[in-house]
CSV table of C-alpha atoms and ligand atoms in Angstrom, one decimal:
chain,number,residue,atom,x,y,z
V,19,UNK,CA,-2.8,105.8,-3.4
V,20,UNK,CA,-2.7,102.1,-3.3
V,21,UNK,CA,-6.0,100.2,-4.0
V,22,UNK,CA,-7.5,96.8,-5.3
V,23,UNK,CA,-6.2,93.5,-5.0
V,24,UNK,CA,-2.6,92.5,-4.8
V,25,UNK,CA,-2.2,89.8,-7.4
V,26,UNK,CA,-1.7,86.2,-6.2
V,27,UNK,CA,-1.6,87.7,-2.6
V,28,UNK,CA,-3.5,85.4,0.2
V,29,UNK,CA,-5.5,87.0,2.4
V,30,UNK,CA,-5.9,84.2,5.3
V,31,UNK,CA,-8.5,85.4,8.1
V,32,UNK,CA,-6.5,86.0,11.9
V,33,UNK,CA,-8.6,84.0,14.1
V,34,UNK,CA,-12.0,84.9,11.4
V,35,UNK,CA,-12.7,88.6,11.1
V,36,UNK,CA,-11.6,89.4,14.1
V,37,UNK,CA,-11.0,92.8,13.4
V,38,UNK,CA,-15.0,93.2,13.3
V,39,UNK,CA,-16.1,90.2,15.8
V,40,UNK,CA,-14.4,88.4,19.0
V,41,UNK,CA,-11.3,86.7,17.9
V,42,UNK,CA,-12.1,82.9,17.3
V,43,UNK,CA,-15.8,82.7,17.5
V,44,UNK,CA,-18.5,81.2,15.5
V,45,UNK,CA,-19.2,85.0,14.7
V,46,UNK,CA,-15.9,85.9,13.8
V,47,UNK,CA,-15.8,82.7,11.2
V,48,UNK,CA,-19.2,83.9,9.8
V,49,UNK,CA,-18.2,86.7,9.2
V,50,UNK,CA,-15.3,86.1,7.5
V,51,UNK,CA,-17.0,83.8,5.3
V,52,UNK,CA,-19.3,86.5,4.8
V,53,UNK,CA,-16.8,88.9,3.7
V,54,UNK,CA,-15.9,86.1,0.9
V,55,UNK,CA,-12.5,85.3,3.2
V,56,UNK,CA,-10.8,82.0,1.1
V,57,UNK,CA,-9.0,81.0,4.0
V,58,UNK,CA,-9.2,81.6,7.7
V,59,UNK,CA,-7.0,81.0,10.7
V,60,UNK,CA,-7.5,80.0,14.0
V,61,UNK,CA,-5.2,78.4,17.5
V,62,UNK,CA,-6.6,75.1,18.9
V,63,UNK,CA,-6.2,74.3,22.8
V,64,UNK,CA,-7.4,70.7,24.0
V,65,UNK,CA,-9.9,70.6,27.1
V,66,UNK,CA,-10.0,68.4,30.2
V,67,UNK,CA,-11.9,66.0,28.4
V,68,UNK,CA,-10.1,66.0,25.7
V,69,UNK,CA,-12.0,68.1,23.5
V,70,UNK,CA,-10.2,70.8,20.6
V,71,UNK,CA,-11.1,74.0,21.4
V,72,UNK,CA,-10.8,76.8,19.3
V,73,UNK,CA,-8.9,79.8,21.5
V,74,UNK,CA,-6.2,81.6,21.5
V,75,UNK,CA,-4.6,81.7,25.0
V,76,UNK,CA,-4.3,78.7,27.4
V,77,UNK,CA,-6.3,80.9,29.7
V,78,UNK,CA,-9.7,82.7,29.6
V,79,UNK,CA,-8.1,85.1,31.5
V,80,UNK,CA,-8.1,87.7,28.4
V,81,UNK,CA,-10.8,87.0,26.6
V,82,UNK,CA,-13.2,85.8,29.5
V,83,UNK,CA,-11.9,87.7,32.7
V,84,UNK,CA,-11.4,84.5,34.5
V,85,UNK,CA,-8.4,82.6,35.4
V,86,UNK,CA,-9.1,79.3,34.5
V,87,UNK,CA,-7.0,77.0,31.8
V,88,UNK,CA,-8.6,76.0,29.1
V,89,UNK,CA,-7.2,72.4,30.0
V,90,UNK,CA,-8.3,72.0,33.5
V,91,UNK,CA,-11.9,72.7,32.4
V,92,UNK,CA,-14.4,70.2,29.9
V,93,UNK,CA,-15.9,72.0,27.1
V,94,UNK,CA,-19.3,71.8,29.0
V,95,UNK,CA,-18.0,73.9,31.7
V,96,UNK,CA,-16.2,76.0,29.2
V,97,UNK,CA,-19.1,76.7,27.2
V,98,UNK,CA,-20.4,78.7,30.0
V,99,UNK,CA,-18.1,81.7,29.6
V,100,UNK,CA,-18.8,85.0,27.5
V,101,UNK,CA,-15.9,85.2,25.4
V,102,UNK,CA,-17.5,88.0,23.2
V,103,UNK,CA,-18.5,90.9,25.2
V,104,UNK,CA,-15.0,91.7,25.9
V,105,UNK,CA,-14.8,92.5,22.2
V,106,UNK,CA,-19.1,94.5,22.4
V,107,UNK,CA,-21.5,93.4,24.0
V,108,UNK,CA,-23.3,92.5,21.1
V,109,UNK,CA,-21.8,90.0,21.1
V,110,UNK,CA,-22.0,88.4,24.7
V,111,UNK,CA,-23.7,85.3,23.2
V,112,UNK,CA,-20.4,83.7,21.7
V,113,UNK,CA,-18.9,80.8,23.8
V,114,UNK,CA,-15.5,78.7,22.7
V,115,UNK,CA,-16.2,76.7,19.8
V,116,UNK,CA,-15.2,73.3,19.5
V,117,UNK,CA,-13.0,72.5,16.2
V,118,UNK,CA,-15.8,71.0,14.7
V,119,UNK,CA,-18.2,73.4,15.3
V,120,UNK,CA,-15.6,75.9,13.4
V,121,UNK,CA,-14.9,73.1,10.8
V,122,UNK,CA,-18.7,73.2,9.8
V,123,UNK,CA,-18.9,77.1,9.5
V,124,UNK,CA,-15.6,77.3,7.1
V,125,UNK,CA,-17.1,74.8,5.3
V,126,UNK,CA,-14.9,72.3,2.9
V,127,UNK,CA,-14.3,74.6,-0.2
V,128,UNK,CA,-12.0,77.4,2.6
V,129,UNK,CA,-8.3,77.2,3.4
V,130,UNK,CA,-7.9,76.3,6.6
V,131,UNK,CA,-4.7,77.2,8.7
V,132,UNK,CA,-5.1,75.0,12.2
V,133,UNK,CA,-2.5,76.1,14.5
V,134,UNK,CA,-1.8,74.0,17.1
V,135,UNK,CA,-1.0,76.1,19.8
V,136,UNK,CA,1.1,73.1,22.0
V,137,UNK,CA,1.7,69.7,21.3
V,138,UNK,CA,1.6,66.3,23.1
V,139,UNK,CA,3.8,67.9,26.3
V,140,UNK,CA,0.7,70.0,27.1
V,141,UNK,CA,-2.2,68.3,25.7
V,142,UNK,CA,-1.4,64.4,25.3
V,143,UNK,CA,-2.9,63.1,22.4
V,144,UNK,CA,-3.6,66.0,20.5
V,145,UNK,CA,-2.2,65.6,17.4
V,146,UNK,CA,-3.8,62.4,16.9
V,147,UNK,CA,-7.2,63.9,18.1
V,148,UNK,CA,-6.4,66.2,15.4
V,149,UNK,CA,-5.5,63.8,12.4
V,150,UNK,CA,-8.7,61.8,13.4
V,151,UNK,CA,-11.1,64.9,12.7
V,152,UNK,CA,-9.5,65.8,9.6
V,153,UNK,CA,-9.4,61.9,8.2
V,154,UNK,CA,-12.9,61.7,9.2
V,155,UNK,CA,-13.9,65.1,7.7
V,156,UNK,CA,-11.7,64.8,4.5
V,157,UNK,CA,-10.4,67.7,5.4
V,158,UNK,CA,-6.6,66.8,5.4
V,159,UNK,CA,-6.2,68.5,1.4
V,160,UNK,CA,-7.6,71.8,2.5
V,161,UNK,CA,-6.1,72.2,6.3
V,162,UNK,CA,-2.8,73.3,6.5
V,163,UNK,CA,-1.5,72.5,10.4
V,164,UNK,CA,1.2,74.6,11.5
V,165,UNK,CA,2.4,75.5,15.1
V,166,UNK,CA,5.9,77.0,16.7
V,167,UNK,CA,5.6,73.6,18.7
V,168,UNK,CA,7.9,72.2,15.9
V,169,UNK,CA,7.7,68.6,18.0
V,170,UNK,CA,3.8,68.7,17.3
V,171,UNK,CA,4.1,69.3,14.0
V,172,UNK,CA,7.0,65.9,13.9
V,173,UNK,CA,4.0,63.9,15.5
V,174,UNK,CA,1.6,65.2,13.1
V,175,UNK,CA,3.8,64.3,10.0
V,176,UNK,CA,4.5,60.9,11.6
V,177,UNK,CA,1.0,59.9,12.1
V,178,UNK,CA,-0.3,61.4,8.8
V,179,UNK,CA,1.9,60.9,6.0
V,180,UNK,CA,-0.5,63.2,3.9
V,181,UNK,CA,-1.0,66.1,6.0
V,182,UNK,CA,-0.3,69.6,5.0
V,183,UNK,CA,2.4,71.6,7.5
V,184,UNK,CA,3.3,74.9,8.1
V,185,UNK,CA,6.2,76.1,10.4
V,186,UNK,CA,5.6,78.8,12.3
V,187,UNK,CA,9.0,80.1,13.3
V,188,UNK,CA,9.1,81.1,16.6
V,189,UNK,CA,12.4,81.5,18.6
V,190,UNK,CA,14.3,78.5,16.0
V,191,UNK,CA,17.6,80.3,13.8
V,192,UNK,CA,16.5,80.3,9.9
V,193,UNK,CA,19.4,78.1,9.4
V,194,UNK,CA,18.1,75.0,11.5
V,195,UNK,CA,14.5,75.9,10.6
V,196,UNK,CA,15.4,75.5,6.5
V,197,UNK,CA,16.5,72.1,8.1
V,198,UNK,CA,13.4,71.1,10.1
V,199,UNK,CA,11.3,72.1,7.5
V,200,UNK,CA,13.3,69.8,5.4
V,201,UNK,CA,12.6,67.2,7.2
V,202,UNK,CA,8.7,67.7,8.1
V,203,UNK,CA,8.3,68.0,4.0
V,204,UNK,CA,6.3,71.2,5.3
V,205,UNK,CA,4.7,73.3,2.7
V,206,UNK,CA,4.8,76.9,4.6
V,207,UNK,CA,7.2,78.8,6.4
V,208,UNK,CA,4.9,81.5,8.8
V,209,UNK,CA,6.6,84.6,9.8
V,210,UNK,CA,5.9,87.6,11.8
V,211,UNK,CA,6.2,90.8,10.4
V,212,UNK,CA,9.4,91.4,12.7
V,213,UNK,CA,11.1,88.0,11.2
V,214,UNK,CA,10.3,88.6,7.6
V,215,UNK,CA,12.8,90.4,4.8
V,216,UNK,CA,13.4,89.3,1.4
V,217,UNK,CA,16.2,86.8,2.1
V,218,UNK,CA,13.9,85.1,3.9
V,219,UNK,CA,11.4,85.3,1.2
V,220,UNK,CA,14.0,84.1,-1.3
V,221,UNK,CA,15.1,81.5,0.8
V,222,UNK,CA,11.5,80.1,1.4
V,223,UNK,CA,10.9,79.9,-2.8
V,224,UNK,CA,14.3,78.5,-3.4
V,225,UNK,CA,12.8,75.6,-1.5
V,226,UNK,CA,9.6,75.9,-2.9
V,227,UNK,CA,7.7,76.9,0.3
V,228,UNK,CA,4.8,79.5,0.4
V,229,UNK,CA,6.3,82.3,2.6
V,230,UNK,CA,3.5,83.6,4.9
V,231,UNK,CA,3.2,86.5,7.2
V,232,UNK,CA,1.6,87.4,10.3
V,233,UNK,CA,-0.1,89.8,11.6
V,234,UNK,CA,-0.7,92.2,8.7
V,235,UNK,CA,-3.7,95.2,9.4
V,236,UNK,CA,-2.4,97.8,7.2
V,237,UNK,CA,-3.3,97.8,3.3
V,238,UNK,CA,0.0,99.6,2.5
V,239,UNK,CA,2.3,96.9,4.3
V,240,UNK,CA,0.3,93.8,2.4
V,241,UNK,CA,2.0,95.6,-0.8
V,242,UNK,CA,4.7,96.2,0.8
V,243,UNK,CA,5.6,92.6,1.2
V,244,UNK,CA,4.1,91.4,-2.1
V,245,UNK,CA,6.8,93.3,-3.8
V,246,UNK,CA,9.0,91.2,-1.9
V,247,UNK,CA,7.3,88.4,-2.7
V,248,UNK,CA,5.5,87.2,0.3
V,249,UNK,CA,2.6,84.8,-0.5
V,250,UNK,CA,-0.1,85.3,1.9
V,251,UNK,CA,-0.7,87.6,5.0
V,252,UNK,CA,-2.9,86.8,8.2
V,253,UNK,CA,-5.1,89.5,8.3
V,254,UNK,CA,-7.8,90.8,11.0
V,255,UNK,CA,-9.7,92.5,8.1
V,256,UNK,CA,-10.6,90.1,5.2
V,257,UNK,CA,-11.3,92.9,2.8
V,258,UNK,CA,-8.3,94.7,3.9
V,259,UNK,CA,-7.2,95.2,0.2
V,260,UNK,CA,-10.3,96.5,-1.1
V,261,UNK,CA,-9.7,99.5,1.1
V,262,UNK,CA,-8.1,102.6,-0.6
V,263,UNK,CA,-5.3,103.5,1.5
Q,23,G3P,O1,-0.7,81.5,12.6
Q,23,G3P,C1,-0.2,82.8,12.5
Q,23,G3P,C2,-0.4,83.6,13.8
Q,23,G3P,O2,-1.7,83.3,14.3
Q,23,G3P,C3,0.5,83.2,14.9
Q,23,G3P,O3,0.4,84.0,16.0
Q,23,G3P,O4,-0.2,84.5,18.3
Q,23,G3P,O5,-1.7,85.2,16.4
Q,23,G3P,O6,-1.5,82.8,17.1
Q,23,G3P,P1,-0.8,84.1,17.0
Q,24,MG,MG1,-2.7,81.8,15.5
């Protein structure tokens, strides 16, 4: 029987609670703060007019049932869609929320993990759209900005000198990414639950990087990995280790 906290572990809310509430909503970041989450994550998409919205998918295809891109559309005309009721229909009030609008409900005290979900080659301008709001909020020493769009994360680093970066892995081979990483002076190396083993783990403390792990739902694999010394976990349940398993 495993129970209770994992020492030192970080539980980072997936997109808020969105185990409990529509992935990436004002509800699902609520809720998570709620649930006493220290750190959410959530995927930013830039709209026609320029606008960061939080969403995970270029498309509301999924979470909307419409085929639209979140980039051909301005926030106005994307705040029309339902993106809730997919999840209940309790929840058919929830609309995309812009960055800010997230920003405000985390509040300053919460971890942030802002993953850009593409860089400049999709979305021009982003990443300085990006390093504008966290200037201007003071955010920049509680965000963390990762994305497997390692070019977004060189244009974040050379606009903002002081912003925290995490590397998301992606498709890169863990010799170049020790590398990149290197390079970026990034603080995290994210890794999915296929990627991670204990070299890896190793590897990531050698260098003095917080070895993070996604997407982790059971409260028996969290323990798992913090006996091999991962750091943090993005979770779907922000009280997934007060659960007796
Ligand atoms: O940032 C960790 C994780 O969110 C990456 O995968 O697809 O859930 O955004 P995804
Ligand atoms: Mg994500």
């Amino acid at each position: 029987m495993l129970s209770g906290k994992v020492d030192a572990m970080r539980l980072i809310a997936h997109r808020g609670a969105s185990g409990l509430a529509p992935e990436n909503t004002l509800a699902s970041f609520r809720l998570a703060m709620e649930l006493g989450a220290e750190a959410v994550e959530f995927d930013v998409h830039q709209a026609a007019d320029k606008e960061l919205m939080v969403i995970h998918d270029e498309s509301l295809r999924r979470t909307a049932g419409w085929p639209e891109h979140i980039r051909d559309l301005t926030w106005q005309e994307l705040c029309r869609f339902d993106v809730g009721s997919w999840f209940d229909a309790r929840f058919s009030a929830e609309r995309i929320p812009r960055l800010d609008e997230v920003l405000d409900v985390v509040g300053k005290k919460t971890e942030v993990h802002l993953e850009l979900k593409r860089g400049s080659a999709i979305y021009p301008g982003i990443e300085g759209r990006v390093v504008e709001l966290l200037r201007r909020r003071r955010a920049l020493k509680t965000c963390v900005v990762s994305s497997f769009d390692h070019q977004a994360l060189r244009a974040v680093r050379a606009l903002e000198p002081k912003a925290r970066l995490g590397y998301l892995l992606g498709d890169t081979p863990i010799a170049a990414a020790w590398e990149e990483i290197r390079e970026l002076s990034a603080e995290s190396l994210h890794l999915s639950l296929r990627q991670v083993n204990a070299a890896r783990v190793a590897g990531g403390h050698r260098r003095r990087l917080r070895v993070l792990v996604y997407t982790v739902n059971d409260a028996a694999e969290a323990h798992r990995l913090r006996k091999i010394g991962v750091d943090g976990v993005f979770t779907n349940f922000p009280r997934l280790l007060e659960k007796t398993v």
